[in-house]
Coordinates of C-alpha atoms in Angstrom, one line a residue:
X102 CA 18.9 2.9 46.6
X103 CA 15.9 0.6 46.6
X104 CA 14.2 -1.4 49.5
X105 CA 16.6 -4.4 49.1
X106 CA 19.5 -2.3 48.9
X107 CA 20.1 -2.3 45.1
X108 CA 21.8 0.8 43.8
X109 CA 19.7 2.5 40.9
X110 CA 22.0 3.3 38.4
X111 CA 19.8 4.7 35.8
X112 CA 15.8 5.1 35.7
X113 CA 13.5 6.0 32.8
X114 CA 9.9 6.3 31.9
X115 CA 9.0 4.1 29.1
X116 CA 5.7 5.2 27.1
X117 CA 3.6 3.2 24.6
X118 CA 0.6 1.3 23.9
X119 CA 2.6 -2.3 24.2
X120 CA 5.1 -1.7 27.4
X121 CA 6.9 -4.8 26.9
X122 CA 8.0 -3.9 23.2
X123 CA 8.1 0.3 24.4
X124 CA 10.9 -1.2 27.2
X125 CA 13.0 -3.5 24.5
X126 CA 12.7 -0.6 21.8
X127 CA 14.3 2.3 24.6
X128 CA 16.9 -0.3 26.4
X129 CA 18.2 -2.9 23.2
X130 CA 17.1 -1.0 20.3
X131 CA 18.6 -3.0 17.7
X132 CA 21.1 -1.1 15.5
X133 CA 19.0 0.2 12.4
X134 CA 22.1 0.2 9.8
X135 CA 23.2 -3.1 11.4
X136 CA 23.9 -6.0 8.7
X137 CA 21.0 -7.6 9.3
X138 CA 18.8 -4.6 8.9
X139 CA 20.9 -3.3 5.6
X140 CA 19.8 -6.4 3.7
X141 CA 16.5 -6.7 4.7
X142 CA 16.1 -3.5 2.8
X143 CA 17.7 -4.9 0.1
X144 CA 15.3 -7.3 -0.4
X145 CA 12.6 -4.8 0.2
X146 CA 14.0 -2.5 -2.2
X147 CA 13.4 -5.6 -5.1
X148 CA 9.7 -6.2 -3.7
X149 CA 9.3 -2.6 -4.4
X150 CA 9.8 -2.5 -7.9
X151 CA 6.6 -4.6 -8.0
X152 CA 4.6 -1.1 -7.5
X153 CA 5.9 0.1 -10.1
X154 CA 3.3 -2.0 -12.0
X155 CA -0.3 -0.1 -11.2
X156 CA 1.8 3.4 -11.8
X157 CA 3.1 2.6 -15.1
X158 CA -0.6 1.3 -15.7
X159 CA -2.5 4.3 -14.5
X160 CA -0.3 6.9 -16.3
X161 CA 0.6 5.1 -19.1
X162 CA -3.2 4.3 -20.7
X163 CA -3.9 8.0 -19.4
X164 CA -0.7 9.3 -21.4
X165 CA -1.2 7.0 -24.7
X166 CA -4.8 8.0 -24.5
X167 CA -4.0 11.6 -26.2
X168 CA -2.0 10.3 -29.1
X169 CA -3.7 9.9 -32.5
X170 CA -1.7 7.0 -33.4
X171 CA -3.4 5.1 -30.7
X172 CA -6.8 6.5 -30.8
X173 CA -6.7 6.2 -34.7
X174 CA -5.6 2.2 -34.5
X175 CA -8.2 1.3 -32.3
X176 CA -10.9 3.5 -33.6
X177 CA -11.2 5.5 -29.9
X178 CA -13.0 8.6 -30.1
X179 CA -11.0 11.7 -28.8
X180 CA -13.7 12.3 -26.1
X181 CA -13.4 10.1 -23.3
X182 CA -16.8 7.7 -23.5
X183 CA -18.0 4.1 -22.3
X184 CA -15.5 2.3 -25.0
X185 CA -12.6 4.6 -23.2
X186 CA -13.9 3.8 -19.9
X187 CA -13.8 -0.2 -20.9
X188 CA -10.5 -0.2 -21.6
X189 CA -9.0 1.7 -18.3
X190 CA -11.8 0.1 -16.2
X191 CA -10.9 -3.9 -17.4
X192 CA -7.9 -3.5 -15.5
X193 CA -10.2 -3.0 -12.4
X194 CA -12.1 -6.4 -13.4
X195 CA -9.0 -8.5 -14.0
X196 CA -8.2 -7.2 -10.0
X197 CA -11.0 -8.0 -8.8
X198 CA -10.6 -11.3 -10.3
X199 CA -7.2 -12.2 -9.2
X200 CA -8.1 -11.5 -5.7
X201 CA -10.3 -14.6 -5.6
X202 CA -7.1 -16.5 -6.1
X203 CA -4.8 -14.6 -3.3
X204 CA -5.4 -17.3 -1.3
X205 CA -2.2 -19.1 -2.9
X206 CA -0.3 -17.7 -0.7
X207 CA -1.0 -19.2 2.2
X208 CA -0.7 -22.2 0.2
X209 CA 2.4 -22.0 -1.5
X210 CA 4.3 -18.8 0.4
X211 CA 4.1 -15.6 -0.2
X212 CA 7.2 -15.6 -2.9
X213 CA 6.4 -18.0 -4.9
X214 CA 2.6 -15.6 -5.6
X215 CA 4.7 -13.1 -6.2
X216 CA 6.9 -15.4 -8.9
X217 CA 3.7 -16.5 -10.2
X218 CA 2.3 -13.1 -10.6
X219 CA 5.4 -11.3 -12.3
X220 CA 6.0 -14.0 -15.4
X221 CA 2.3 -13.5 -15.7
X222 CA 2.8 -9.7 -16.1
X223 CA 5.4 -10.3 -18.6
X224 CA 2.6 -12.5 -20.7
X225 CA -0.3 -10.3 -20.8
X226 CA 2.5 -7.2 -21.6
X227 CA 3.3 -9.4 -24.6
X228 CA 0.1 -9.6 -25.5
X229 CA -1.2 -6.4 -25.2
X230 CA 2.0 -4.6 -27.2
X231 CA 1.2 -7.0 -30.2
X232 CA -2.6 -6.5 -30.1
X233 CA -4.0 -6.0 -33.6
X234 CA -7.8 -5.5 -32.6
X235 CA -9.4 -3.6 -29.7
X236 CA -10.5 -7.1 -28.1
X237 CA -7.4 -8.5 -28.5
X238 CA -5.9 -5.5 -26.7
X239 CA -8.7 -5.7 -23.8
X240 CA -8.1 -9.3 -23.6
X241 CA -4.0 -8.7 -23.0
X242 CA -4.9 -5.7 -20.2
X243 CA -7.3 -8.6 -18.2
X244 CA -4.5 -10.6 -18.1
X245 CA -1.7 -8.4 -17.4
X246 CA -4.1 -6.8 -14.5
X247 CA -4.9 -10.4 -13.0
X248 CA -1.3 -11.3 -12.5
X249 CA -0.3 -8.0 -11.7
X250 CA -2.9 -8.0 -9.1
X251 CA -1.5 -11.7 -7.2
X252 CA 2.4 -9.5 -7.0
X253 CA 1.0 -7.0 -5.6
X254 CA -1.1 -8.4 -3.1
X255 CA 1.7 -10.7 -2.4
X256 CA 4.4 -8.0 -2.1
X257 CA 2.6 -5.7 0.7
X258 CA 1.5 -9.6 2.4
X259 CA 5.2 -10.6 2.8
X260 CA 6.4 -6.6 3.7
X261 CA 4.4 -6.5 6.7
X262 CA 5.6 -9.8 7.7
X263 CA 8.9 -9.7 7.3
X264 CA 9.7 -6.0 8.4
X265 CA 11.0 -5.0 11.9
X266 CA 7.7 -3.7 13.8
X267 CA 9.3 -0.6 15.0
X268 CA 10.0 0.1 11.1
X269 CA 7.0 -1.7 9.2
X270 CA 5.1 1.8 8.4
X271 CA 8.4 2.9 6.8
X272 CA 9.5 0.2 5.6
X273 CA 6.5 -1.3 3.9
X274 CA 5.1 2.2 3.2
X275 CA 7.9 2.7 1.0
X276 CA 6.7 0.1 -1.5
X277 CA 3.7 1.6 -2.8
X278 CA 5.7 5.2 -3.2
X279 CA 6.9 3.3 -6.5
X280 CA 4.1 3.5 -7.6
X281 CA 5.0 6.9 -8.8
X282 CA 8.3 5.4 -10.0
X283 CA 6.1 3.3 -12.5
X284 CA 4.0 6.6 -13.2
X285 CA 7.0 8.8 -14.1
X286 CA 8.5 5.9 -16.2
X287 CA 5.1 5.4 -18.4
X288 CA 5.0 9.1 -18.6
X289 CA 8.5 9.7 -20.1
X290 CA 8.3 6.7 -22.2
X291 CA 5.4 8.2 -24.0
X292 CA 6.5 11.9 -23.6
X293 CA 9.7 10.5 -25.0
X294 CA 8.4 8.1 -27.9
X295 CA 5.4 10.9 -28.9
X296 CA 8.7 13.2 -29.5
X297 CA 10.9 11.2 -31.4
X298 CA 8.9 8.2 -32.8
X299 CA 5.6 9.3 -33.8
X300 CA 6.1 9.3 -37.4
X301 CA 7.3 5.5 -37.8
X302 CA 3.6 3.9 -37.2
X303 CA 3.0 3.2 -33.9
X304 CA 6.4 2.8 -32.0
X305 CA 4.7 6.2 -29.8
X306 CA 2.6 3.6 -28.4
X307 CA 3.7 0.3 -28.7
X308 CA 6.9 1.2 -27.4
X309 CA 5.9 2.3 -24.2
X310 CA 4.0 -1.0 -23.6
X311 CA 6.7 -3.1 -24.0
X312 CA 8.8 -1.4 -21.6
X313 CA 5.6 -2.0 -19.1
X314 CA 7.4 -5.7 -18.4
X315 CA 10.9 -4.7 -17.4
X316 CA 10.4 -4.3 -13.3
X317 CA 8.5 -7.1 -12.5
X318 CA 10.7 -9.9 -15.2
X319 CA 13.7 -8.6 -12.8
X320 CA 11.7 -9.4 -9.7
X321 CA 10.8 -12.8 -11.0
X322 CA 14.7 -13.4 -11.6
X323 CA 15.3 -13.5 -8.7
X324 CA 12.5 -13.5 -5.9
X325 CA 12.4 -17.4 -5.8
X326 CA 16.1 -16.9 -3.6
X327 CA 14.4 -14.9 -1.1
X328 CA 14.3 -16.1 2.8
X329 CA 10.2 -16.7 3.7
X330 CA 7.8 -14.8 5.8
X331 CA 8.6 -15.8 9.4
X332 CA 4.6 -15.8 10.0
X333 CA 4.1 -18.3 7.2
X334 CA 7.3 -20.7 8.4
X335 CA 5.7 -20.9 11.4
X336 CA 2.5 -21.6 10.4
X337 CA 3.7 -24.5 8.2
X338 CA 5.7 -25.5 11.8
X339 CA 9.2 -24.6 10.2
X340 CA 10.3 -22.8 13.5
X341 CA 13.8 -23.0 13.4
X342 CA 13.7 -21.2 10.1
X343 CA 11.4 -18.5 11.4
X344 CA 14.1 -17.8 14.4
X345 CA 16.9 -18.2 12.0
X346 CA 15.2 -15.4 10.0
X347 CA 14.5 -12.9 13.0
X348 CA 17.7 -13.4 14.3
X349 CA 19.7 -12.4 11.1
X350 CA 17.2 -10.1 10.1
X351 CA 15.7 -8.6 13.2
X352 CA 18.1 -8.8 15.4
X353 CA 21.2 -8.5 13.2
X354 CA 22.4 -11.8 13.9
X355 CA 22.2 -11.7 17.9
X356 CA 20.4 -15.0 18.8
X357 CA 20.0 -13.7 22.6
X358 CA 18.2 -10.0 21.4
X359 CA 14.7 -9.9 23.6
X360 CA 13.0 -9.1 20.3
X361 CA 13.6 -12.1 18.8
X362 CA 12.1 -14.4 21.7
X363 CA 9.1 -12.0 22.2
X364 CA 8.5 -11.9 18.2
X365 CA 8.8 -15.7 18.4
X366 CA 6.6 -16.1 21.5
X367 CA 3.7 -13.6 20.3
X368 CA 3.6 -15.3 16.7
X369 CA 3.7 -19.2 17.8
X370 CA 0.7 -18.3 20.1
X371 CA -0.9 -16.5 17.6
X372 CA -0.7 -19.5 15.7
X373 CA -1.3 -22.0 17.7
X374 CA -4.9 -20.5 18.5
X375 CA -5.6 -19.5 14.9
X376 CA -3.7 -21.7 12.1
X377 CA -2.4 -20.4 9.1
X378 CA -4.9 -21.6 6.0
X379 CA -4.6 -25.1 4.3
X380 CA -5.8 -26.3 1.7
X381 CA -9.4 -27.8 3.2
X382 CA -10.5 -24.4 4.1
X383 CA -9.3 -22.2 1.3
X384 CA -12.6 -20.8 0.3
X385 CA -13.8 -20.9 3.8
X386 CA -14.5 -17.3 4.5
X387 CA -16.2 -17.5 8.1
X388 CA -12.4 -16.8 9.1
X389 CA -13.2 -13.3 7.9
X390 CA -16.3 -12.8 10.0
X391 CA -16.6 -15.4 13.0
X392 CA -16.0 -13.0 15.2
X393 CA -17.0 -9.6 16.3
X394 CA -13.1 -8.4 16.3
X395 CA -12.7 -9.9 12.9
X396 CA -15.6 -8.3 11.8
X397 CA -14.3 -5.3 12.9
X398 CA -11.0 -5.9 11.2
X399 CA -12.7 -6.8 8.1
X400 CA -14.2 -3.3 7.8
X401 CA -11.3 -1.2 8.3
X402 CA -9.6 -3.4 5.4
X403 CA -12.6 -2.5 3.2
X404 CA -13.2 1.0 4.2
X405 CA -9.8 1.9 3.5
X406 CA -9.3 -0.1 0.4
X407 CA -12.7 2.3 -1.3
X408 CA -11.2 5.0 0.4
X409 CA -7.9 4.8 -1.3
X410 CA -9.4 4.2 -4.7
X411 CA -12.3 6.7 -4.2
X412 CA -11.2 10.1 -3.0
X413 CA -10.9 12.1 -6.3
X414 CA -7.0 10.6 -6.8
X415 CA -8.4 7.9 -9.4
X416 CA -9.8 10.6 -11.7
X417 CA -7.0 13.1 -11.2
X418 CA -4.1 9.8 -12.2
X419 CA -6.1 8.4 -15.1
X420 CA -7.9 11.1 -16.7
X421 CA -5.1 14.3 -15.8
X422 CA -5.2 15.2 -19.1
X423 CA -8.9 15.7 -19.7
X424 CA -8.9 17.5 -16.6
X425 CA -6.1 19.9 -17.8
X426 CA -8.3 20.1 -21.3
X427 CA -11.2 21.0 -18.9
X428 CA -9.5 24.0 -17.5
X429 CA -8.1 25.4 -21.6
X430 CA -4.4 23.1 -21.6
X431 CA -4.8 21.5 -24.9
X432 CA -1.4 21.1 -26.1
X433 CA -0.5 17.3 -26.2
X434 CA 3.2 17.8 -25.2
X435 CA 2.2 20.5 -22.2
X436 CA -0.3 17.7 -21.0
X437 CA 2.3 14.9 -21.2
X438 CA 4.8 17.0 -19.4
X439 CA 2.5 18.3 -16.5
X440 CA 2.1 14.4 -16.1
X441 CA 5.5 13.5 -15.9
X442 CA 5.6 16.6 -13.3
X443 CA 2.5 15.0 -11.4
X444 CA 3.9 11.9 -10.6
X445 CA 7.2 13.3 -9.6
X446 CA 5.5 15.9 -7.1
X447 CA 3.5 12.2 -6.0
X448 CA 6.6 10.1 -5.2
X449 CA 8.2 13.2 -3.3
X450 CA 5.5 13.6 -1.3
X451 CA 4.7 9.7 -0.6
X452 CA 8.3 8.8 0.0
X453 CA 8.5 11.8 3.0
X454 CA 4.8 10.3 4.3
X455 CA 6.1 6.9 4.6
X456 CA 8.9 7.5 7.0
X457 CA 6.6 9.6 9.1
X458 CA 4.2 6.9 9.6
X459 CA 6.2 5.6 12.3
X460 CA 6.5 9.0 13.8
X461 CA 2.6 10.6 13.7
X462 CA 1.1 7.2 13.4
X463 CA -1.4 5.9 10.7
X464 CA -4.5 7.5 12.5
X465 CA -3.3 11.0 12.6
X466 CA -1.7 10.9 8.8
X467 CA -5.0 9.9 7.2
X468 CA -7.1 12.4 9.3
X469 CA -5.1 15.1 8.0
X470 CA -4.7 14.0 5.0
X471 CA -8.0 13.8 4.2
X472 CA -8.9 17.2 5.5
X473 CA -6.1 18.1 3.5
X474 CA -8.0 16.4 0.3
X475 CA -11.3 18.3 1.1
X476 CA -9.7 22.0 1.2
X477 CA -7.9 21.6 -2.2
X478 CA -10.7 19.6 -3.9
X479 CA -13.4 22.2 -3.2
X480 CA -10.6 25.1 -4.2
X481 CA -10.1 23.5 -7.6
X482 CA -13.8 23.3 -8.0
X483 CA -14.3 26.8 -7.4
X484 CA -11.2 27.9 -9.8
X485 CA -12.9 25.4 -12.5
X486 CA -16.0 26.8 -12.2
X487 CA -14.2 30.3 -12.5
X488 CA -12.3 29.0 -15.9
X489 CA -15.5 27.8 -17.4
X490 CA -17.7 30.7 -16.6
X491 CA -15.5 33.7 -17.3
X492 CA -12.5 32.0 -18.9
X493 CA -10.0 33.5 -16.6
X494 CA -6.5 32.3 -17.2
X495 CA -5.5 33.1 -13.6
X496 CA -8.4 30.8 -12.3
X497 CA -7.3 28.1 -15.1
X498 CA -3.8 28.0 -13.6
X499 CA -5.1 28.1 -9.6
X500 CA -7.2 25.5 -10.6
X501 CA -4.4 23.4 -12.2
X502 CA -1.7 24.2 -9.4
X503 CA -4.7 22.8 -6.6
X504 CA -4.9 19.5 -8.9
X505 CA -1.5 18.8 -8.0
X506 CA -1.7 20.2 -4.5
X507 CA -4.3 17.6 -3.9
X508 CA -2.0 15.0 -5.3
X509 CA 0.5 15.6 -2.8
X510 CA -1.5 15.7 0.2
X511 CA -3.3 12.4 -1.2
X512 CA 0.5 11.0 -1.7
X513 CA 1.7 11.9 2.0
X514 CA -0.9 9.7 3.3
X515 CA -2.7 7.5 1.7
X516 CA -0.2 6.4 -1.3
X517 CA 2.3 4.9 1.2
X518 CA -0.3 3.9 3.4
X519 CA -2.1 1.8 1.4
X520 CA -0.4 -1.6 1.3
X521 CA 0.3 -1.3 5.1
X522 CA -2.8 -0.6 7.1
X523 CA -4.9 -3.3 5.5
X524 CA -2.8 -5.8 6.3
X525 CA -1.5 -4.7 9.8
X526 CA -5.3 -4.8 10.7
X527 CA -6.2 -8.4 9.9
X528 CA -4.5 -10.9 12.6
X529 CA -2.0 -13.7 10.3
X530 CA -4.5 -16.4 9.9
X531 CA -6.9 -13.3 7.7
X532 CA -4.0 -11.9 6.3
X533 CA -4.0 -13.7 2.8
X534 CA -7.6 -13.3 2.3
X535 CA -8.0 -10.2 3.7
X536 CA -5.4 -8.6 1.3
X537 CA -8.1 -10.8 -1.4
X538 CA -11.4 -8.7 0.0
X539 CA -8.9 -6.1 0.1
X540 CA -8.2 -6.1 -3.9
X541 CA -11.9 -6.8 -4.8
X542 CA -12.7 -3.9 -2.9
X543 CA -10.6 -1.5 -4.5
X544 CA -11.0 -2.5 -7.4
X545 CA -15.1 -2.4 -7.0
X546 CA -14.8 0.9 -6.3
X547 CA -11.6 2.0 -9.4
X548 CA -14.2 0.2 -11.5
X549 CA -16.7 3.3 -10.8
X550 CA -14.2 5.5 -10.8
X551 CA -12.5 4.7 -14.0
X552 CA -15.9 3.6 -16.1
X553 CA -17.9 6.6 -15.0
X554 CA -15.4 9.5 -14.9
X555 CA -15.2 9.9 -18.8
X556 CA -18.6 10.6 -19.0
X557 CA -18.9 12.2 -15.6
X558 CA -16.1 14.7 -17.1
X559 CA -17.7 15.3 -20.5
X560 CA -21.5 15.8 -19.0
X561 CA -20.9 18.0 -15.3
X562 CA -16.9 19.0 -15.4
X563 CA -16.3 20.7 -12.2
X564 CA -19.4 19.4 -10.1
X565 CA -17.5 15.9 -10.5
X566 CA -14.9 17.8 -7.7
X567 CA -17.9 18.8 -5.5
X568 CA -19.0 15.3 -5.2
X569 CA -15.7 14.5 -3.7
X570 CA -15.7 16.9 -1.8
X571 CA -18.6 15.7 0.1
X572 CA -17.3 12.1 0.1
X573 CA -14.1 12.6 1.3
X574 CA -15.9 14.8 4.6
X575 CA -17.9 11.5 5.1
X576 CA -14.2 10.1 5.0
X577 CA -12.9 11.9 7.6
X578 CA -16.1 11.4 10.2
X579 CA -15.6 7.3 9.8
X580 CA -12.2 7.6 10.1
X581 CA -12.0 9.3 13.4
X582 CA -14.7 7.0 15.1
X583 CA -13.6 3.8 13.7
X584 CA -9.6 3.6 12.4
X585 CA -7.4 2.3 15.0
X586 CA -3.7 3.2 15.2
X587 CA -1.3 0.5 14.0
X588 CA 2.3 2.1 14.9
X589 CA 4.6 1.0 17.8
X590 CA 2.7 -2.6 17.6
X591 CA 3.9 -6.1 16.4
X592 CA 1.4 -7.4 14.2
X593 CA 0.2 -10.0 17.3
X594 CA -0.4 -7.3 19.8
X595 CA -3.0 -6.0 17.8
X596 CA -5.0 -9.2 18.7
X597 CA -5.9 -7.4 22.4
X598 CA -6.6 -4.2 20.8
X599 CA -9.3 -5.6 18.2
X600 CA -10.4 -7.4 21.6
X601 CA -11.6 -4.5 23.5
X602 CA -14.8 -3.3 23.6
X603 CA -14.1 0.1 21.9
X604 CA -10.9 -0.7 19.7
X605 CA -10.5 2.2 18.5
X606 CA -10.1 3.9 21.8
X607 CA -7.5 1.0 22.9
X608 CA -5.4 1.0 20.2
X609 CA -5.0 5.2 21.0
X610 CA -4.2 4.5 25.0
X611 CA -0.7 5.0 26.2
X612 CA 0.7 2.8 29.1
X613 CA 4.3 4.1 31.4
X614 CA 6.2 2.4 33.1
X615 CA 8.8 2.8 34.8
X616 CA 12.5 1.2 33.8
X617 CA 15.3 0.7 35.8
X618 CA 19.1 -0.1 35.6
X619 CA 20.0 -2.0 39.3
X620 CA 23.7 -3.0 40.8
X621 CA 23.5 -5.8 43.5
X622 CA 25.8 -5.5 46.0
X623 CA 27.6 -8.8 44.0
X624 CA 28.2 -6.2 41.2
X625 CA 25.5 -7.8 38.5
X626 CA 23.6 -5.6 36.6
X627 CA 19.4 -6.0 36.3
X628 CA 16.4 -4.4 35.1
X629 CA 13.2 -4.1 37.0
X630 CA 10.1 -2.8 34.7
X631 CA 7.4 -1.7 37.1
X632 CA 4.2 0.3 36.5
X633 CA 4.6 4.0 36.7
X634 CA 2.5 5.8 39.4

């Protein structure tokens, strides 16, 4: 019994970093395969197949790049070299380029930039699968990068914002796992055409390009009939839409849930003391760094987005086979295969990660992760060296096997992390151009990655490892002073954390409290939510 004379029914200690969401989450949980919930996915499950674009990219111009046919059209040399390194690395520049223009977004919505975006795809595909000169074909891969670039800065944008907060890490996570989906359709395309078409001209290669259009001229079927972000109705005062969509969606169609009122409460103040962008102060960046929290946000968005372009993975994706030529594989149709087996060990790997994001928590994944990355990066150093100097076989395969080792450590982590934590970090009225510094920023550093690595391959071979290794210990020090955690938080909540003094710290400090069920002598049921001694 309490004080009053209330009879305590049931009590429980509630734990989290956010005790108002922690108590809604463990007394009116809503129901995760509720309707609502079920086609919320479904319309996540379309934005996803908007990842598939950079995979097929990355493994398709690293797959094509072994054929003759190809290498003999365009007059390539067989080596990798700066004119190789242009044509991977131009997709890089048309990224960094398109980010300047993410900004639409907050303009128009974040569906229509991702309409936008996929009929552009499907234009610089055509383009590039009819090339009949090198130019021509670099001209077609700018293109089909810069539009590709505006989907899928829009798709992780409109993720975050429209997933439940207790499932964004999995459920916005999931969307760069197809990635690998892309990857393993590039890599059986080619594997496939090599096989069967390499003697009619060059169907081997053409072929493959075409087929590069096919997710995202789905997406742009139908995208254009998909609800808004909530954030962005209410930023362009369409309330009554925003409730109407975390109600159905959120809530599975229960108007009185708590989560829809605090969801609603948290993002209209969040809005009302930082509006949404419009169209006088597009190119104003001081939104970015008026602050010292925003500064702070700012750098976690760019740390991570070089960190997830320049940890070794971006020389292992594009240039597997020259690493597998580096350790004795030479065989054209071994090297396709062990591509094709590549990307499938990936998307295993960084489907499992993405559910356990909101389980471990964003912090913890990446720090293990990256110790992960420096333990099988300085193995297949060592076993390279081994291969090189004494031609072992046995170190040629360890070598190999710890190539894809580090793929699926990289893959658990990072792969599915990489849309999410950017944007969770920056607070609404950032979000658009943050996911902008965000693409320039990757895209500076696949640029290095992509031009450098052919002749960083061809002139030092293994040391190209060490160097990572090195880098990716410098990752993990910055990343466990600096990275805050992200899970069990609505996006607003994160404003107080960015707040503190030492956010880092904050975002990593668990509240209780304590939660109980009451009966009143009248019979009626209440909760009191108290701090726990």
């Amino acid at each position: 019994m309490t004080e009053d004379g209330k009879k305590i029914v049931e009590e429980n200690e509630v734990k989290g970093v956010n005790t108002e969401f922690a108590t809604i989450m463990a007394m009116h949980k809503p129901n995760p395969w509720g309707k609502g919930h079920i086609k919320l996915y479904i319309l996540a499950c379309v934005c996803f197949l908007n990842s598939t674009m950079s995979g097929y990219d990355s493994s398709l111009m690293g797959s094509i790049n072994v054929l003759e046919n190809y290498t003999s059209y365009f007059n390539l040399p067989s080596k990798g070299t700066t004119s190789t390194g242009i044509v991977f690395s131009i997709f890089q520049i048309g990224q960094m380029t398109a980010a300047l223009f993410v900004w639409i977004a907050d303009w128009q919505g974040r569906k229509r930039l991702i309409f936008i975006g996929t009929v552009g795809v499907a234009i610089g595909t055509a383009v590039t699968s009819t090339a009949k000169s090198l130019p021509v074909f670099i001209g077609g891969r700018f293109l089909l990068s810069f539009f590709a670039t505006l989907a899928c800065s829009a798709s992780p944008l409109y993720l975050v914002e429209v997933a439940p907060p207790m499932y964004r890490g999995t459920l916005a996570g999931l969307y760069n796992t197809f990635y690998y989906m892309g990857s393993i359709l590039a890599t059986s395309a080619v594997y496939g055409a090599h096989k069967h078409l390499s003697h009619d001209g060059n169907l081997d290669w053409r072929l493959p390009l075409w087929l590069q259009m096919v997710c995202p001229a789905f997406v742009s079927l139908v995208i254009l009939w998909f609800p808004e972000s909530p954030r962005w109705l209410i930023g362009k005062d369409r309330h009554e839409e925003a409730r109407d969509f975390l109600v159905k969606y959120h809530a599975n169609g229960d108007p009185n849930h708590p989560l829809v009122a605090l969801e609603m409460n948290e993002m209209i103040d969040s809005l009302r003391r930082e509006p949404i962008t419009e169209w006088r102060n597009f190119f104003d960046l001081s939104v970015l760094v008026k602050t010292r929290a925003r500064r702070y946000r700012l750098m976690l968005n760019m740390t991570f987005a070089w960190f997830g372009q320049f940890s070794g993975n971006n020389v292992v994706s594009y240039y597997l086979p020259y690493l597998l030529a580096n350790v004795g594989i030479t065989s054209t149709d071994t090297k396709l295969l062990l591509n094709i087996i590549y990307a499938l060990v990936g998307w295993i790997f960084a489907t499992a990660g993405a559910r356990w994001h909101d389980v471990i928590g964003r912090r913890k994944m990446l720090l293990g992760s990256t110790a992960g990355m420096i333990i099988a990066l300085s193995v297949t150093a060592g076993t390279a060296a081994g291969y090189v100097n004494t031609g072992s076989k046995t170190s040629s395969q360890a070598s190999i096997a710890f190539i894809f080792i580090f793929g699926a450590i990289f893959a658990f982590a990072y792969t599915s992390m990489q849309p999410i934590y950017p944007a969770e970090v920056m607070s609404t009225d950032m979000r658009a151009k943050g996911m902008g510094t965000y693409k320039i920023t990757g895209g500076c550093a696949g640029f290095v990655n992509t031009f450098a690595a052919p002749s960083a391959l061809s002139n030092i071979g293994y040391w190209f490892y060490v160097f990572f290794v090195f880098w990716d210990c410098f990752e993990f020090a910055f990343m466990y002073f600096f990275f805050v955690e992200t899970k069990g938080l609505t996006l607003e909540e994160l404003d107080d954390i960015f707040e503190a003094k030492n956010p880092r710290k904050a975002s990593t400090t668990v509240k209780k409290v304590k939660v109980r069920t009451l009966l009143a002598e009248d019979g009626k049921v209440e909760e009191e939510i108290k701090p726990s001694v």
